[in-house]
Amino acid sequence: MKPMIKWTALALAICLPLSAHAHRAWMLPSATVLSGDEPWISVDAAVSNDIFYFEHFPLQIEGVGEPLVMPGQTPAGKDAKPAPARPRAQLEIIRPDGSLAKPLFANTGRYRSTFDVQLDQKGTWKLAIANQGLFARYQENGEMKRWSGKAADFAKQVPKDAEKLQVTESASRMEVFVTSGQPSEQVLKPTNKGLELIAKTHPNDLFAGETAHFAFLLDGKPAANLKVTVIAEGIRYRDSLNEIVLSTDNNGAFSITWPQAGMYWLEAVSTQAITSTESPATQKRASYSATLEVLAP
Amino acid sequence: MLRKALAACALATCLPVSAADLKIELDIPRLEVAEYHRPYVALWIEQDNQHIANLNVWYDLKMKDNEGEKWLKDMRQWWRRSGRSLELPVDGVSGATRAVGTHSLNFNGGSAALQQLKAGDYELLVEAAREVGGREILRIPFSWPPSQKVSAKAQGSSELGAINLTLIP
């Protein structure tokens, strides 16, 4: 691949971390149910085609290593003006009591980012990457442009008279739950922003053959008739994706009976038209994904 | 009024019934493996898939900084049903891992675990997990209290050998 194309791919991978396009962004914890005094977990984070195989780009996270620069290259070419740095994903490592922890032994490699967390508090922890902002496409002098950023910067950074302007409001959230000792509930409370999973069955109490009950909220309200897809790990070693496709009911609720033990990737995307004229956006896109571990009974 | 309620309760056998003993013979099999570690073993009593009482949990108690507790979760069912909510070690329950061979365990009617048993149907669960090895769980159903001496057994196939349960009124 030519460097330019490569860097475009990288930029796309970063700016669409939770998109429904072929590339999926995910975090994979080394364990989700732990015993002992202050156990450690190690987490891989990547953007890839196949779930849980790091084979495309790392998921670049603020505070986790250095931004990825290929050997012998600079992101924008040697003599070019430095491109505005794309913001790396903001990771929150939330302790059971709601306080925040920092990623440790963090590194960004060619294919994945890794970081460790010492679970210095008993209960359920949440690792979350959540983004809210605007995404715009438009033409300038016949050239297609993309822009993403905070709503406040939109008017300053996107020309008013941009041609073929299409603006989408986006809210994305990616979560991992990990429990040391007894599961707790505090980190499961929704923020009521974007699409969020409500776990009636605790996300660290999932067992093969059992039915787990969940619900989705969109901006704090039940997300009815939402398509939910669930994919089991190990895609490389089977012929078909075997994804489980579910739908939420009128109360946003859905349930899943886990076919076997292992890591699963759960995703839902909601797209709605915006009729209000207050926002420059005509469409609102909210996405959610979680990595869940199902144990053998 | 209170006396009446208590009498009714006693009639309905909702008070614990003691005075019977529970004996377990548990065989930890010899395994021909290059790297052998004694298994972690948990023994407990359930009713309708609900944890009722712990009898024993054997794990590495002696490692510094309680490092041995790191693998308790490998006894997945016990960890889920009880272990994760305990402050370890638990007096009378926690114990060191045991060697290959048959171990006899006696719990008398006055023990903390058996005092919790009301009359009814239960299961004895034995779960073993071994470092660099596998995991196995066995169940033996029993009724409590026994009206006569009864025995029941289960046969393990990997991490556990024979388990004999004997109830003595």
mmCIF file of N, CA and C in Angstrom, chain A residues 169-284:
data_model
loop_
_atom_site.group_PDB
_atom_site.id
_atom_site.type_symbol
_atom_site.label_atom_id
_atom_site.label_comp_id
_atom_site.label_asym_id
_atom_site.label_seq_id
_atom_site.Cartn_x
_atom_site.Cartn_y
_atom_site.Cartn_z
ATOM 1 N N GLU A 169 -24.738 13.543 13.827
ATOM 2 C CA GLU A 169 -24.398 13.609 15.244
ATOM 3 C C GLU A 169 -24.044 12.197 15.657
ATOM 4 N N SER A 170 -22.909 12.020 16.300
ATOM 5 C CA SER A 170 -22.571 10.638 16.643
ATOM 6 C C SER A 170 -22.244 10.485 18.118
ATOM 7 N N ALA A 171 -22.685 9.379 18.668
ATOM 8 C CA ALA A 171 -22.362 9.027 20.051
ATOM 9 C C ALA A 171 -21.956 7.571 20.031
ATOM 10 N N SER A 172 -20.734 7.294 20.476
ATOM 11 C CA SER A 172 -20.288 5.901 20.466
ATOM 12 C C SER A 172 -19.785 5.524 21.848
ATOM 13 N N ARG A 173 -19.905 4.272 22.144
ATOM 14 C CA ARG A 173 -19.489 3.782 23.468
ATOM 15 C C ARG A 173 -19.021 2.339 23.334
ATOM 16 N N MET A 174 -17.868 2.065 23.935
ATOM 17 C CA MET A 174 -17.309 0.720 23.921
ATOM 18 C C MET A 174 -16.985 0.366 25.370
ATOM 19 N N GLU A 175 -17.442 -0.800 25.829
ATOM 20 C CA GLU A 175 -17.262 -1.114 27.253
ATOM 21 C C GLU A 175 -16.741 -2.532 27.499
ATOM 22 N N VAL A 176 -16.039 -2.646 28.608
ATOM 23 C CA VAL A 176 -15.588 -3.950 29.116
ATOM 24 C C VAL A 176 -15.833 -3.934 30.621
ATOM 25 N N PHE A 177 -16.352 -5.028 31.152
ATOM 26 C CA PHE A 177 -16.598 -5.127 32.590
ATOM 27 C C PHE A 177 -15.699 -6.205 33.180
ATOM 28 N N VAL A 178 -15.167 -5.896 34.356
ATOM 29 C CA VAL A 178 -14.247 -6.815 35.018
ATOM 30 C C VAL A 178 -14.560 -6.792 36.514
ATOM 31 N N THR A 179 -14.614 -7.969 37.139
ATOM 32 C CA THR A 179 -14.955 -8.013 38.561
ATOM 33 C C THR A 179 -13.901 -8.727 39.382
ATOM 34 N N SER A 180 -13.463 -8.068 40.457
ATOM 35 C CA SER A 180 -12.602 -8.706 41.448
ATOM 36 C C SER A 180 -13.475 -9.007 42.661
ATOM 37 N N GLY A 181 -13.586 -10.282 43.009
ATOM 38 C CA GLY A 181 -14.442 -10.647 44.148
ATOM 39 C C GLY A 181 -15.911 -10.560 43.792
ATOM 40 N N GLN A 182 -16.672 -9.963 44.699
ATOM 41 C CA GLN A 182 -18.129 -9.909 44.550
ATOM 42 C C GLN A 182 -18.537 -8.846 43.517
ATOM 43 N N PRO A 183 -19.391 -9.204 42.545
ATOM 44 C CA PRO A 183 -19.851 -8.189 41.583
ATOM 45 C C PRO A 183 -20.581 -7.040 42.286
ATOM 46 N N SER A 184 -20.413 -5.829 41.758
ATOM 47 C CA SER A 184 -21.124 -4.669 42.313
ATOM 48 C C SER A 184 -21.830 -3.947 41.172
ATOM 49 N N GLU A 185 -22.650 -2.960 41.521
ATOM 50 C CA GLU A 185 -23.578 -2.379 40.547
ATOM 51 C C GLU A 185 -23.253 -0.943 40.115
ATOM 52 N N GLN A 186 -22.435 -0.239 40.915
ATOM 53 C CA GLN A 186 -22.338 1.202 40.675
ATOM 54 C C GLN A 186 -21.913 1.593 39.256
ATOM 55 N N VAL A 187 -20.930 0.881 38.702
ATOM 56 C CA VAL A 187 -20.440 1.267 37.372
ATOM 57 C C VAL A 187 -21.449 0.923 36.272
ATOM 58 N N LEU A 188 -22.488 0.173 36.618
ATOM 59 C CA LEU A 188 -23.486 -0.219 35.611
ATOM 60 C C LEU A 188 -24.541 0.868 35.394
ATOM 61 N N LYS A 189 -24.517 1.880 36.245
ATOM 62 C CA LYS A 189 -25.530 2.942 36.095
ATOM 63 C C LYS A 189 -25.299 3.702 34.798
ATOM 64 N N PRO A 190 -26.381 3.962 34.050
ATOM 65 C CA PRO A 190 -26.200 4.653 32.764
ATOM 66 C C PRO A 190 -25.902 6.132 32.951
ATOM 67 N N THR A 191 -25.245 6.713 31.942
ATOM 68 C CA THR A 191 -25.001 8.159 31.953
ATOM 69 C C THR A 191 -26.128 8.887 31.229
ATOM 70 N N ASN A 192 -27.007 8.098 30.570
ATOM 71 C CA ASN A 192 -28.130 8.647 29.798
ATOM 72 C C ASN A 192 -27.678 9.479 28.602
ATOM 73 N N LYS A 193 -26.481 9.144 28.084
ATOM 74 C CA LYS A 193 -26.008 9.779 26.855
ATOM 75 C C LYS A 193 -25.696 8.680 25.851
ATOM 76 N N GLY A 194 -26.287 8.799 24.666
ATOM 77 C CA GLY A 194 -26.026 7.795 23.640
ATOM 78 C C GLY A 194 -26.688 6.478 23.962
ATOM 79 N N LEU A 195 -26.146 5.434 23.318
ATOM 80 C CA LEU A 195 -26.716 4.095 23.473
ATOM 81 C C LEU A 195 -25.981 3.378 24.611
ATOM 82 N N GLU A 196 -26.757 2.838 25.562
ATOM 83 C CA GLU A 196 -26.121 2.182 26.707
ATOM 84 C C GLU A 196 -26.812 0.877 27.050
ATOM 85 N N LEU A 197 -26.001 -0.071 27.521
ATOM 86 C CA LEU A 197 -26.507 -1.394 27.903
ATOM 87 C C LEU A 197 -26.912 -1.381 29.374
ATOM 88 N N ILE A 198 -28.121 -1.826 29.637
ATOM 89 C CA ILE A 198 -28.578 -1.995 31.017
ATOM 90 C C ILE A 198 -28.532 -3.484 31.307
ATOM 91 N N ALA A 199 -27.707 -3.860 32.273
ATOM 92 C CA ALA A 199 -27.496 -5.282 32.538
ATOM 93 C C ALA A 199 -28.371 -5.731 33.705
ATOM 94 N N LYS A 200 -29.477 -6.398 33.372
ATOM 95 C CA LYS A 200 -30.306 -6.973 34.438
ATOM 96 C C LYS A 200 -29.592 -8.207 34.979
ATOM 97 N N THR A 201 -28.971 -8.953 34.075
ATOM 98 C CA THR A 201 -28.046 -10.018 34.480
ATOM 99 C C THR A 201 -26.667 -9.361 34.546
ATOM 100 N N HIS A 202 -25.974 -9.568 35.651
ATOM 101 C CA HIS A 202 -24.677 -8.897 35.792
ATOM 102 C C HIS A 202 -23.722 -9.344 34.675
ATOM 103 N N PRO A 203 -23.017 -8.406 34.032
ATOM 104 C CA PRO A 203 -22.169 -8.760 32.883
ATOM 105 C C PRO A 203 -20.955 -9.611 33.247
ATOM 106 N N ASN A 204 -20.684 -9.789 34.536
ATOM 107 C CA ASN A 204 -19.619 -10.710 34.929
ATOM 108 C C ASN A 204 -20.196 -11.935 35.637
ATOM 109 N N ASP A 205 -21.436 -12.268 35.292
ATOM 110 C CA ASP A 205 -22.074 -13.458 35.856
ATOM 111 C C ASP A 205 -22.793 -14.197 34.732
ATOM 112 N N LEU A 206 -22.066 -14.400 33.631
ATOM 113 C CA LEU A 206 -22.652 -15.003 32.439
ATOM 114 C C LEU A 206 -22.126 -16.427 32.287
ATOM 115 N N PHE A 207 -23.029 -17.370 32.098
ATOM 116 C CA PHE A 207 -22.639 -18.782 31.990
ATOM 117 C C PHE A 207 -23.304 -19.429 30.782
ATOM 118 N N ALA A 208 -22.551 -20.303 30.115
ATOM 119 C CA ALA A 208 -23.063 -21.026 28.955
ATOM 120 C C ALA A 208 -24.320 -21.787 29.349
ATOM 121 N N GLY A 209 -25.313 -21.772 28.453
ATOM 122 C CA GLY A 209 -26.561 -22.488 28.703
ATOM 123 C C GLY A 209 -27.568 -21.667 29.496
ATOM 124 N N GLU A 210 -27.118 -20.561 30.078
ATOM 125 C CA GLU A 210 -28.039 -19.710 30.839
ATOM 126 C C GLU A 210 -28.478 -18.527 29.986
ATOM 127 N N THR A 211 -29.625 -17.957 30.356
ATOM 128 C CA THR A 211 -30.157 -16.816 29.624
ATOM 129 C C THR A 211 -29.841 -15.533 30.382
ATOM 130 N N ALA A 212 -29.232 -14.596 29.690
ATOM 131 C CA ALA A 212 -28.925 -13.291 30.289
ATOM 132 C C ALA A 212 -29.938 -12.271 29.794
ATOM 133 N N HIS A 213 -30.344 -11.380 30.673
ATOM 134 C CA HIS A 213 -31.338 -10.364 30.331
ATOM 135 C C HIS A 213 -30.694 -8.979 30.354
ATOM 136 N N PHE A 214 -30.858 -8.274 29.237
ATOM 137 C CA PHE A 214 -30.290 -6.937 29.093
ATOM 138 C C PHE A 214 -31.337 -5.998 28.520
ATOM 139 N N ALA A 215 -31.014 -4.714 28.486
ATOM 140 C CA ALA A 215 -31.856 -3.743 27.787
ATOM 141 C C ALA A 215 -30.953 -2.650 27.251
ATOM 142 N N PHE A 216 -31.441 -1.952 26.242
ATOM 143 C CA PHE A 216 -30.705 -0.799 25.726
ATOM 144 C C PHE A 216 -31.468 0.479 26.002
ATOM 145 N N LEU A 217 -30.719 1.521 26.375
ATOM 146 C CA LEU A 217 -31.289 2.859 26.507
ATOM 147 C C LEU A 217 -30.645 3.739 25.448
ATOM 148 N N LEU A 218 -31.428 4.605 24.861
ATOM 149 C CA LEU A 218 -30.894 5.632 23.969
ATOM 150 C C LEU A 218 -31.185 6.975 24.629
ATOM 151 N N ASP A 219 -30.124 7.678 24.986
ATOM 152 C CA ASP A 219 -30.243 8.940 25.729
ATOM 153 C C ASP A 219 -31.169 8.782 26.940
ATOM 154 N N GLY A 220 -31.042 7.635 27.608
ATOM 155 C CA GLY A 220 -31.791 7.416 28.846
ATOM 156 C C GLY A 220 -33.184 6.862 28.666
ATOM 157 N N LYS A 221 -33.624 6.721 27.414
ATOM 158 C CA LYS A 221 -34.976 6.176 27.191
ATOM 159 C C LYS A 221 -34.868 4.797 26.526
ATOM 160 N N PRO A 222 -35.844 3.910 26.791
ATOM 161 C CA PRO A 222 -35.766 2.565 26.202
ATOM 162 C C PRO A 222 -35.575 2.617 24.684
ATOM 163 N N ALA A 223 -34.610 1.854 24.184
ATOM 164 C CA ALA A 223 -34.351 1.794 22.738
ATOM 165 C C ALA A 223 -35.109 0.597 22.170
ATOM 166 N N ALA A 224 -36.318 0.853 21.680
ATOM 167 C CA ALA A 224 -37.185 -0.227 21.194
ATOM 168 C C ALA A 224 -36.771 -0.664 19.790
ATOM 169 N N ASN A 225 -37.027 -1.940 19.487
ATOM 170 C CA ASN A 225 -36.811 -2.500 18.148
ATOM 171 C C ASN A 225 -35.409 -2.222 17.599
ATOM 172 N N LEU A 226 -34.438 -2.337 18.454
ATOM 173 C CA LEU A 226 -33.049 -2.108 18.067
ATOM 174 C C LEU A 226 -32.408 -3.452 17.727
ATOM 175 N N LYS A 227 -31.682 -3.473 16.609
ATOM 176 C CA LYS A 227 -30.995 -4.709 16.227
ATOM 177 C C LYS A 227 -29.715 -4.854 17.045
ATOM 178 N N VAL A 228 -29.519 -6.033 17.605
ATOM 179 C CA VAL A 228 -28.335 -6.306 18.420
ATOM 180 C C VAL A 228 -27.626 -7.514 17.814
ATOM 181 N N THR A 229 -26.338 -7.403 17.560
ATOM 182 C CA THR A 229 -25.606 -8.560 17.044
ATOM 183 C C THR A 229 -24.562 -9.012 18.059
ATOM 184 N N VAL A 230 -24.422 -10.320 18.142
ATOM 185 C CA VAL A 230 -23.489 -10.907 19.093
ATOM 186 C C VAL A 230 -22.630 -11.917 18.331
ATOM 187 N N ILE A 231 -21.307 -11.764 18.455
ATOM 188 C CA ILE A 231 -20.391 -12.643 17.726
ATOM 189 C C ILE A 231 -19.444 -13.304 18.716
ATOM 190 N N ALA A 232 -19.313 -14.623 18.610
ATOM 191 C CA ALA A 232 -18.396 -15.362 19.487
ATOM 192 C C ALA A 232 -16.978 -15.288 18.950
ATOM 193 N N GLU A 233 -16.018 -15.349 19.852
ATOM 194 C CA GLU A 233 -14.605 -15.361 19.465
ATOM 195 C C GLU A 233 -14.298 -16.581 18.584
ATOM 196 N N GLY A 234 -13.129 -16.574 18.005
ATOM 197 C CA GLY A 234 -12.675 -17.756 17.263
ATOM 198 C C GLY A 234 -13.112 -17.779 15.809
ATOM 199 N N ILE A 235 -13.420 -16.604 15.245
ATOM 200 C CA ILE A 235 -13.885 -16.510 13.855
ATOM 201 C C ILE A 235 -12.934 -17.221 12.886
ATOM 202 N N ARG A 236 -11.639 -17.091 13.162
ATOM 203 C CA ARG A 236 -10.627 -17.641 12.243
ATOM 204 C C ARG A 236 -10.754 -19.155 12.078
ATOM 205 N N TYR A 237 -11.317 -19.798 13.073
ATOM 206 C CA TYR A 237 -11.319 -21.257 13.050
ATOM 207 C C TYR A 237 -12.689 -21.846 12.717
ATOM 208 N N ARG A 238 -13.514 -21.032 12.074
ATOM 209 C CA ARG A 238 -14.792 -21.571 11.595
ATOM 210 C C ARG A 238 -15.112 -20.912 10.258
ATOM 211 N N ASP A 239 -16.029 -21.534 9.505
ATOM 212 C CA ASP A 239 -16.320 -21.051 8.157
ATOM 213 C C ASP A 239 -17.278 -19.873 8.134
ATOM 214 N N SER A 240 -18.223 -19.864 9.059
ATOM 215 C CA SER A 240 -19.188 -18.760 9.021
ATOM 216 C C SER A 240 -19.108 -17.954 10.304
ATOM 217 N N LEU A 241 -19.568 -16.719 10.196
ATOM 218 C CA LEU A 241 -19.488 -15.786 11.309
ATOM 219 C C LEU A 241 -20.331 -16.261 12.494
ATOM 220 N N ASN A 242 -21.439 -16.952 12.181
ATOM 221 C CA ASN A 242 -22.360 -17.450 13.224
ATOM 222 C C ASN A 242 -22.835 -16.349 14.154
ATOM 223 N N GLU A 243 -23.076 -15.170 13.591
ATOM 224 C CA GLU A 243 -23.504 -14.111 14.504
ATOM 225 C C GLU A 243 -24.942 -14.349 14.947
ATOM 226 N N ILE A 244 -25.214 -13.958 16.161
ATOM 227 C CA ILE A 244 -26.553 -14.075 16.719
ATOM 228 C C ILE A 244 -27.185 -12.696 16.574
ATOM 229 N N VAL A 245 -28.311 -12.636 15.865
ATOM 230 C CA VAL A 245 -28.968 -11.346 15.656
ATOM 231 C C VAL A 245 -30.238 -11.308 16.488
ATOM 232 N N LEU A 246 -30.346 -10.284 17.310
ATOM 233 C CA LEU A 246 -31.482 -10.157 18.227
ATOM 234 C C LEU A 246 -32.121 -8.799 18.016
ATOM 235 N N SER A 247 -33.282 -8.632 18.630
ATOM 236 C CA SER A 247 -33.931 -7.326 18.556
ATOM 237 C C SER A 247 -34.497 -6.981 19.923
ATOM 238 N N THR A 248 -34.409 -5.718 20.299
ATOM 239 C CA THR A 248 -35.002 -5.311 21.569
ATOM 240 C C THR A 248 -36.515 -5.208 21.405
ATOM 241 N N ASP A 249 -37.250 -5.404 22.499
ATOM 242 C CA ASP A 249 -38.706 -5.273 22.444
ATOM 243 C C ASP A 249 -39.099 -3.811 22.666
ATOM 244 N N ASN A 250 -40.392 -3.589 22.909
ATOM 245 C CA ASN A 250 -40.857 -2.204 23.051
ATOM 246 C C ASN A 250 -40.262 -1.490 24.256
ATOM 247 N N ASN A 251 -39.793 -2.281 25.220
ATOM 248 C CA ASN A 251 -39.173 -1.672 26.406
ATOM 249 C C ASN A 251 -37.655 -1.618 26.301
ATOM 250 N N GLY A 252 -37.148 -1.929 25.109
ATOM 251 C CA GLY A 252 -35.699 -1.903 24.917
ATOM 252 C C GLY A 252 -35.009 -3.162 25.421
ATOM 253 N N ALA A 253 -35.804 -4.132 25.900
ATOM 254 C CA ALA A 253 -35.212 -5.315 26.529
ATOM 255 C C ALA A 253 -34.916 -6.419 25.515
ATOM 256 N N PHE A 254 -33.911 -7.216 25.798
ATOM 257 C CA PHE A 254 -33.639 -8.411 25.011
ATOM 258 C C PHE A 254 -32.942 -9.414 25.904
ATOM 259 N N SER A 255 -32.960 -10.671 25.465
ATOM 260 C CA SER A 255 -32.257 -11.690 26.252
ATOM 261 C C SER A 255 -31.494 -12.595 25.300
ATOM 262 N N ILE A 256 -30.473 -13.210 25.830
ATOM 263 C CA ILE A 256 -29.661 -14.107 25.017
ATOM 264 C C ILE A 256 -29.280 -15.335 25.839
ATOM 265 N N THR A 257 -29.441 -16.512 25.223
ATOM 266 C CA THR A 257 -29.007 -17.754 25.862
ATOM 267 C C THR A 257 -27.665 -18.111 25.253
ATOM 268 N N TRP A 258 -26.638 -18.088 26.081
ATOM 269 C CA TRP A 258 -25.271 -18.264 25.577
ATOM 270 C C TRP A 258 -25.048 -19.691 25.104
ATOM 271 N N PRO A 259 -24.695 -19.880 23.831
ATOM 272 C CA PRO A 259 -24.530 -21.238 23.309
ATOM 273 C C PRO A 259 -23.295 -21.947 23.867
ATOM 274 N N GLN A 260 -22.228 -21.207 24.107
ATOM 275 C CA GLN A 260 -21.035 -21.847 24.678
ATOM 276 C C GLN A 260 -20.211 -20.810 25.422
ATOM 277 N N ALA A 261 -19.255 -21.321 26.196
ATOM 278 C CA ALA A 261 -18.390 -20.424 26.956
ATOM 279 C C ALA A 261 -17.419 -19.738 26.011
ATOM 280 N N GLY A 262 -16.934 -18.577 26.396
ATOM 281 C CA GLY A 262 -15.941 -17.866 25.604
ATOM 282 C C GLY A 262 -16.178 -16.368 25.639
ATOM 283 N N MET A 263 -15.341 -15.645 24.871
ATOM 284 C CA MET A 263 -15.495 -14.198 24.759
ATOM 285 C C MET A 263 -16.477 -13.889 23.632
ATOM 286 N N TYR A 264 -17.315 -12.902 23.859
ATOM 287 C CA TYR A 264 -18.285 -12.478 22.850
ATOM 288 C C TYR A 264 -18.173 -10.977 22.646
ATOM 289 N N TRP A 265 -18.512 -10.558 21.425
ATOM 290 C CA TRP A 265 -18.554 -9.132 21.095
ATOM 291 C C TRP A 265 -20.001 -8.790 20.777
ATOM 292 N N LEU A 266 -20.543 -7.841 21.508
ATOM 293 C CA LEU A 266 -21.949 -7.464 21.343
ATOM 294 C C LEU A 266 -21.995 -6.047 20.792
ATOM 295 N N GLU A 267 -22.843 -5.839 19.776
ATOM 296 C CA GLU A 267 -22.896 -4.509 19.180
ATOM 297 C C GLU A 267 -24.321 -4.119 18.809
ATOM 298 N N ALA A 268 -24.616 -2.833 18.943
ATOM 299 C CA ALA A 268 -25.891 -2.294 18.467
ATOM 300 C C ALA A 268 -25.644 -0.895 17.921
ATOM 301 N N VAL A 269 -26.372 -0.562 16.865
ATOM 302 C CA VAL A 269 -26.248 0.764 16.253
ATOM 303 C C VAL A 269 -27.639 1.307 16.012
ATOM 304 N N SER A 270 -27.852 2.531 16.416
ATOM 305 C CA SER A 270 -29.148 3.175 16.195
ATOM 306 C C SER A 270 -28.942 4.398 15.306
ATOM 307 N N THR A 271 -29.743 4.509 14.255
ATOM 308 C CA THR A 271 -29.671 5.676 13.378
ATOM 309 C C THR A 271 -31.042 6.319 13.288
ATOM 310 N N GLN A 272 -31.088 7.598 13.567
ATOM 311 C CA GLN A 272 -32.374 8.296 13.530
ATOM 312 C C GLN A 272 -32.216 9.631 12.822
ATOM 313 N N ALA A 273 -33.291 10.054 12.144
ATOM 314 C CA ALA A 273 -33.284 11.368 11.500
ATOM 315 C C ALA A 273 -33.499 12.442 12.566
ATOM 316 N N ILE A 274 -32.838 13.583 12.372
ATOM 317 C CA ILE A 274 -33.028 14.705 13.295
ATOM 318 C C ILE A 274 -33.913 15.734 12.595
ATOM 319 N N THR A 275 -35.007 16.087 13.231
ATOM 320 C CA THR A 275 -35.918 17.048 12.614
ATOM 321 C C THR A 275 -35.690 18.458 13.161
ATOM 322 N N SER A 276 -35.091 18.512 14.354
ATOM 323 C CA SER A 276 -34.846 19.824 14.969
ATOM 324 C C SER A 276 -33.887 20.640 14.101
ATOM 325 N N THR A 277 -34.083 21.931 14.059
ATOM 326 C CA THR A 277 -33.201 22.784 13.255
ATOM 327 C C THR A 277 -32.087 23.377 14.107
ATOM 328 N N GLU A 278 -32.074 23.038 15.391
ATOM 329 C CA GLU A 278 -31.035 23.571 16.292
ATOM 330 C C GLU A 278 -29.671 22.985 15.977
ATOM 331 N N SER A 279 -29.652 21.731 15.530
ATOM 332 C CA SER A 279 -28.390 21.078 15.218
ATOM 333 C C SER A 279 -28.153 21.151 13.716
ATOM 334 N N PRO A 280 -26.884 21.319 13.291
ATOM 335 C CA PRO A 280 -26.597 21.287 11.860
ATOM 336 C C PRO A 280 -26.759 19.868 11.293
ATOM 337 N N ALA A 281 -26.875 18.886 12.171
ATOM 338 C CA ALA A 281 -26.951 17.490 11.730
ATOM 339 C C ALA A 281 -28.368 17.126 11.306
ATOM 340 N N THR A 282 -28.432 16.217 10.334
ATOM 341 C CA THR A 282 -29.735 15.723 9.885
ATOM 342 C C THR A 282 -29.943 14.292 10.356
ATOM 343 N N GLN A 283 -28.899 13.718 10.907
ATOM 344 C CA GLN A 283 -28.960 12.330 11.313
ATOM 345 C C GLN A 283 -28.215 12.138 12.629
ATOM 346 N N LYS A 284 -28.737 11.216 13.425
ATOM 347 C CA LYS A 284 -28.097 10.938 14.708
ATOM 348 C C LYS A 284 -27.752 9.460 14.739
#
